[in-house]
CSV table of C-alpha atoms in Angstrom, one decimal:
chain,number,residue,atom,x,y,z
Z,150,MET,CA,-14.9,-10.0,-9.6
Z,151,GLU,CA,-13.4,-6.2,-9.3
Z,152,ARG,CA,-14.7,-5.1,-6.2
Z,153,THR,CA,-16.4,-1.6,-6.5
Z,154,PHE,CA,-15.4,1.7,-5.0
Z,155,ASP,CA,-18.2,1.3,-2.4
Z,156,ASP,CA,-17.1,-2.2,-1.5
Z,157,LEU,CA,-13.4,-0.8,-0.9
Z,158,VAL,CA,-14.5,2.3,1.2
Z,159,ASP,CA,-16.7,0.3,3.5
Z,160,GLU,CA,-14.4,-2.1,4.2
Z,161,ALA,CA,-11.7,0.1,4.9
Z,162,ALA,CA,-13.7,2.7,6.7
Z,163,ALA,CA,-14.9,-0.2,9.7
Z,164,ALA,CA,-11.2,-1.9,9.8
Z,165,PRO,CA,-9.8,-1.4,13.4
Z,166,VAL,CA,-6.7,1.1,13.4
Z,167,ASP,CA,-5.4,0.7,17.1
Z,168,GLY,CA,-2.0,-0.1,17.4
Z,169,TRP,CA,0.7,0.4,15.0
Z,170,GLU,CA,1.2,-2.2,12.7
Z,171,PHE,CA,0.1,-2.4,9.6
Z,172,SER,CA,-0.6,-5.9,8.5
Z,173,TRP,CA,-4.1,-5.0,7.3
Z,174,LEU,CA,-2.4,-3.6,4.2
Z,175,ASP,CA,-0.6,-6.8,3.1
Z,176,GLY,CA,-0.8,-6.9,-0.6
Z,177,ARG,CA,-2.8,-3.9,-0.8
Z,178,ALA,CA,0.2,-1.1,-0.1
Z,179,THR,CA,3.9,-2.0,0.2
Z,180,GLU,CA,6.6,0.2,1.8
Z,181,GLU,CA,10.6,0.4,1.2
Z,182,ARG,CA,12.3,0.1,4.6
Z,183,PRO,CA,15.7,2.3,5.7
Z,184,SER,CA,18.4,0.5,4.8
Z,185,TRP,CA,19.9,0.6,8.9
Z,186,GLY,CA,17.0,-1.7,10.3
Z,187,TYR,CA,16.0,0.3,13.2
Z,188,GLN,CA,14.8,-2.8,15.2
Z,189,ARG,CA,17.9,-4.6,14.7
Z,190,LEU,CA,19.5,-1.7,15.9
Z,191,ILE,CA,17.7,-1.1,18.9
Z,192,GLY,CA,17.7,-4.8,20.0
Z,193,GLU,CA,21.7,-4.6,20.0
Z,194,ARG,CA,21.4,-1.5,22.0
Z,195,LEU,CA,19.0,-2.8,24.4
Z,196,ALA,CA,20.6,-6.3,24.9
Z,197,LEU,CA,23.4,-4.1,26.6
Z,198,ALA,CA,21.6,-1.6,28.3
Z,199,SER,CA,20.6,-1.5,32.5
Z,200,ALA,CA,17.5,0.6,32.0
Z,201,ALA,CA,15.7,1.7,28.8
Z,202,LEU,CA,12.7,4.2,27.7
Z,203,ASP,CA,10.9,3.9,24.7
Z,204,ILE,CA,9.1,7.0,24.1
Z,205,GLN,CA,5.7,6.9,22.4
Z,206,THR,CA,5.9,3.1,21.8
Z,207,GLY,CA,2.3,2.8,20.0
Z,208,GLY,CA,0.9,-0.3,20.6
Z,209,GLY,CA,4.6,-1.7,21.7
Z,210,GLU,CA,5.2,-3.6,18.5
Z,211,VAL,CA,8.6,-2.6,17.8
Z,212,LEU,CA,9.8,-2.6,21.4
Z,213,GLY,CA,8.0,-5.9,21.6
Z,214,GLY,CA,9.8,-7.5,18.7
Z,215,VAL,CA,13.2,-7.3,20.5
Z,216,ALA,CA,14.5,-10.3,21.9
Z,217,HIS,CA,16.4,-9.0,24.8
Z,218,LEU,CA,15.1,-6.3,27.2
Z,219,PRO,CA,17.2,-4.6,29.7
Z,220,PRO,CA,16.1,-5.8,33.7
Z,221,VAL,CA,14.7,-2.0,33.8
Z,222,THR,CA,12.8,-1.1,30.9
Z,223,ALA,CA,9.6,1.4,30.5
Z,224,ALA,CA,7.7,2.6,27.8
Z,225,THR,CA,5.5,5.8,27.5
Z,226,GLU,CA,2.2,6.1,25.2
Z,227,ALA,CA,-0.6,8.9,24.7
Z,228,TRP,CA,-3.8,7.1,23.0
Z,229,PRO,CA,-5.7,4.9,25.4
Z,230,PRO,CA,-6.2,2.3,22.7
Z,231,ASN,CA,-2.3,1.7,22.3
Z,232,VAL,CA,-1.7,2.0,26.0
Z,233,ALA,CA,-3.9,-1.1,26.6
Z,234,LYS,CA,-2.5,-2.7,23.5
Z,235,ALA,CA,0.9,-1.8,24.7
Z,236,THR,CA,0.4,-3.1,28.2
Z,237,ALA,CA,-1.2,-6.3,27.1
Z,238,LEU,CA,2.1,-7.0,24.8
Z,239,LEU,CA,4.9,-5.9,27.0
Z,240,ARG,CA,3.7,-6.4,30.9
Z,241,PRO,CA,4.4,-10.2,30.3
Z,242,ARG,CA,8.2,-9.4,29.4
Z,243,GLY,CA,8.4,-6.8,32.6
Z,244,VAL,CA,7.7,-3.6,31.0
Z,245,VAL,CA,5.8,-0.8,32.5
Z,246,VAL,CA,3.9,1.2,30.2
Z,247,VAL,CA,3.5,4.5,31.4
Z,248,ALA,CA,0.1,6.7,30.0
Z,249,ASP,CA,1.6,10.2,29.3
Z,250,ASP,CA,0.1,13.2,27.3
Z,251,ASP,CA,3.7,13.8,25.3
Z,252,GLU,CA,4.0,16.8,26.9
Z,253,PRO,CA,6.7,17.8,29.4
Z,254,PRO,CA,7.8,16.6,32.0
Z,255,LEU,CA,8.6,12.9,31.3
Z,256,PRO,CA,7.3,11.0,34.4
Z,257,PHE,CA,10.8,9.9,35.4
Z,258,ALA,CA,13.7,11.0,37.4
Z,259,ASP,CA,16.7,12.8,36.3
Z,260,GLY,CA,19.4,10.4,34.8
Z,261,ALA,CA,17.0,7.3,35.3
Z,262,PHE,CA,18.0,5.6,31.9
Z,263,ASP,CA,21.3,4.8,30.1
Z,264,LEU,CA,19.3,4.1,26.6
Z,265,VAL,CA,16.1,6.3,25.4
Z,266,THR,CA,14.5,5.0,22.0
Z,267,SER,CA,11.5,6.0,20.0
Z,268,ARG,CA,10.3,5.2,16.3
Z,269,HIS,CA,8.3,7.7,14.5
Z,270,PRO,CA,7.7,10.3,17.7
Z,271,VAL,CA,5.2,12.9,16.9
Z,272,THR,CA,6.8,15.4,19.3
Z,273,VAL,CA,10.6,15.5,20.4
Z,274,HIS,CA,11.1,17.2,23.6
Z,275,TRP,CA,14.9,17.2,23.7
Z,276,THR,CA,15.5,18.6,27.2
Z,277,GLU,CA,13.3,16.3,28.8
Z,278,ILE,CA,15.2,13.1,26.8
Z,279,ALA,CA,18.6,14.8,27.7
Z,280,ARG,CA,17.4,15.1,31.7
Z,281,VAL,CA,16.3,11.5,31.9
Z,282,LEU,CA,19.3,10.1,30.5
Z,283,GLU,CA,22.1,9.2,32.8
Z,284,PRO,CA,25.8,11.0,31.6
Z,285,ALA,CA,26.9,9.1,28.7
Z,286,GLY,CA,23.4,7.7,27.9
Z,287,VAL,CA,22.2,7.6,24.4
Z,288,TYR,CA,19.0,8.7,22.6
Z,289,LEU,CA,18.6,6.2,19.5
Z,290,ALA,CA,15.6,7.0,17.2
Z,291,GLN,CA,14.1,6.4,13.5
Z,292,HIS,CA,12.1,9.9,13.0
Z,293,VAL,CA,9.7,10.7,10.3
Z,294,GLY,CA,11.8,13.4,7.8
Z,295,PRO,CA,10.2,16.1,5.8
Z,296,ALA,CA,7.5,16.1,3.2
Z,297,SER,CA,6.7,12.5,4.2
Z,298,VAL,CA,4.0,11.2,1.9
Z,299,PHE,CA,3.3,14.2,0.7
Z,300,GLU,CA,2.4,12.9,-2.8
Z,301,LEU,CA,-1.0,11.5,-1.0
Z,302,CYS,CA,-1.3,14.6,1.4
Z,303,GLU,CA,-1.2,17.2,-1.6
Z,304,PHE,CA,-3.5,15.2,-3.5
Z,305,PHE,CA,-5.9,15.7,-0.8
Z,306,LEU,CA,-4.8,19.1,0.4
Z,307,GLY,CA,-3.0,20.8,-2.3
Z,308,PRO,CA,0.6,22.4,-2.3
Z,309,GLN,CA,1.7,22.9,0.9
Z,310,PRO,CA,4.1,25.7,1.7
Z,311,GLU,CA,7.8,25.3,2.2
Z,312,ALA,CA,7.6,25.7,6.1
Z,313,VAL,CA,5.4,22.6,6.2
Z,314,ARG,CA,6.9,20.3,3.7
Z,315,ASN,CA,10.6,21.2,5.8
Z,316,ARG,CA,9.2,21.1,9.3
Z,317,ARG,CA,10.7,17.7,10.2
Z,318,HIS,CA,14.0,18.2,8.7
Z,319,PRO,CA,16.9,16.3,10.5
Z,320,ASP,CA,19.2,19.6,10.5
Z,321,LEU,CA,16.2,21.0,13.0
Z,322,ALA,CA,16.6,17.7,15.3
Z,323,ARG,CA,20.2,18.3,15.1
Z,324,ALA,CA,19.7,21.6,16.2
Z,325,GLY,CA,17.3,20.7,19.0
Z,326,ALA,CA,19.6,17.9,20.4
Z,327,GLU,CA,22.6,19.9,20.6
Z,328,ALA,CA,20.7,22.9,22.5
Z,329,ALA,CA,19.7,20.3,24.9
Z,330,GLY,CA,23.3,19.5,25.7
Z,331,LEU,CA,23.6,15.9,23.7
Z,332,VAL,CA,26.2,15.3,21.2
Z,333,VAL,CA,24.8,13.7,17.8
Z,334,THR,CA,27.0,10.9,16.6
Z,335,ASP,CA,25.0,9.6,13.9
Z,336,LEU,CA,22.3,11.4,11.4
Z,337,ARG,CA,21.3,9.6,8.2
Z,338,ALA,CA,18.2,10.1,6.2
Z,339,GLU,CA,16.3,8.2,3.2
Z,340,ARG,CA,13.4,8.6,1.2
Z,341,LEU,CA,11.5,5.2,0.4
Z,342,ARG,CA,8.9,4.4,-2.2
Z,343,MET,CA,5.9,3.4,-0.9
Z,344,GLU,CA,2.8,2.2,-3.4
Z,345,PHE,CA,-0.9,1.8,-2.7
Z,346,HIS,CA,-3.0,-0.7,-4.7
Z,347,ASP,CA,-6.5,0.4,-4.1
Z,348,ILE,CA,-8.2,3.2,-2.3
Z,349,GLY,CA,-9.1,0.9,0.9
Z,350,ALA,CA,-5.6,0.9,1.3
Z,351,VAL,CA,-5.4,5.0,1.2
Z,352,ILE,CA,-8.7,5.0,3.3
Z,353,TYR,CA,-6.5,2.5,6.0
Z,354,PHE,CA,-3.6,4.7,5.7
Z,355,LEU,CA,-5.3,8.0,6.4
Z,356,ARG,CA,-7.2,6.9,9.1
Z,357,LYS,CA,-4.3,5.5,11.1
Z,358,VAL,CA,-1.4,7.9,10.2
Z,359,ILE,CA,-3.5,11.0,11.0
Z,360,TRP,CA,-1.1,13.3,10.6
Z,361,ILE,CA,-1.0,12.9,6.7
Z,362,VAL,CA,-4.4,14.7,6.3
Z,363,PRO,CA,-5.3,16.1,9.1
Z,364,GLY,CA,-9.1,15.8,9.9
Z,365,PHE,CA,-9.8,13.2,7.2
Z,366,SER,CA,-12.9,11.3,6.8
Z,367,VAL,CA,-14.4,9.6,4.0
Z,368,ASP,CA,-17.5,11.6,4.1
Z,369,ALA,CA,-15.1,14.6,3.6
Z,370,TYR,CA,-13.1,13.5,0.9
Z,371,ARG,CA,-15.6,11.2,-0.8
Z,372,ASP,CA,-15.3,12.8,-4.1
Z,373,ARG,CA,-11.4,13.0,-4.2
Z,374,LEU,CA,-11.2,9.5,-3.0
Z,375,ARG,CA,-13.7,8.4,-6.0
Z,376,GLU,CA,-11.2,10.0,-8.4
Z,377,LEU,CA,-7.9,8.6,-6.7
Z,378,HIS,CA,-9.7,5.1,-7.0
Z,379,GLU,CA,-10.5,5.8,-10.7
Z,380,ARG,CA,-6.9,6.9,-11.2
Z,381,ILE,CA,-5.4,3.6,-9.7
Z,382,VAL,CA,-7.8,1.4,-11.6
Z,383,THR,CA,-6.8,3.1,-14.9
Z,384,GLU,CA,-3.3,3.7,-14.0
Z,385,GLY,CA,-1.9,1.6,-11.4
Z,386,PRO,CA,-0.7,1.8,-8.2
Z,387,PHE,CA,-0.5,5.2,-6.4
Z,388,VAL,CA,3.3,6.2,-5.9
Z,389,ALA,CA,4.6,7.8,-3.0
Z,390,HIS,CA,7.4,8.3,-0.8
Z,391,SER,CA,8.2,8.3,2.9
Z,392,ALA,CA,10.8,10.4,4.6
Z,393,ARG,CA,12.7,8.6,7.7
Z,394,TYR,CA,16.0,9.5,9.5
Z,395,LEU,CA,18.1,7.9,12.3
Z,396,ILE,CA,19.4,9.8,14.8
Z,397,GLU,CA,21.8,9.0,17.6
Z,398,ALA,CA,22.6,11.6,20.4
Z,399,ARG,CA,24.7,11.1,23.5
Z,400,LYS,CA,24.4,12.8,26.7
Z,401,GLN,CA,28.1,14.0,27.9
Z,402,PRO,CA,29.8,12.3,30.7
């Protein structure tokens, strides 16, 4: 029996959104993954590192999925529910999770790490990354690129200006890294297909990824959500595209 709009809305509005894994969307939404395999890449580097820092670790899911961690490993996270979740997941593996508000300075000494990683950081403070890296240390991260999931963003907010669309451009990351004294050794970008198969998946995604539609709530956008629900029922999955780029930058020896 087909589930109603209200059924789907109520279910998604009640779903917990702590942590940074998306298993609730299994069978309801899909997203292609970047070809470089970020978790595999950092796993290879972490196995060789002596001291590593994962910035904005979320619930620690990516770091926790790596087989071998350095003898000294730390992670930062700002959102209290994620700090608790990451601590529960990572502390048994010897990782110290530090509550940090994502504003400079990072709570670590100069040259404390030979590897710094981050997956989808909201903000990137290049000067701080360079400071906590030891000479020849490496920053390896996957960032969200420009106009990511803007099909969904603009469905609710309307057309966005070019300055907003290009705000996360990889060229800006290169410039920021180089201004902080780092040498960018790898930079590659991809756009990846996403499909939302019901309105509940859209609601859950927007509740979790809060910067796609800032200030999103079901009540504020109920009419627009109903329009999108009817479109999905009639035309099939809503298609959007995420933007991702891999960046590797090395501190001068």
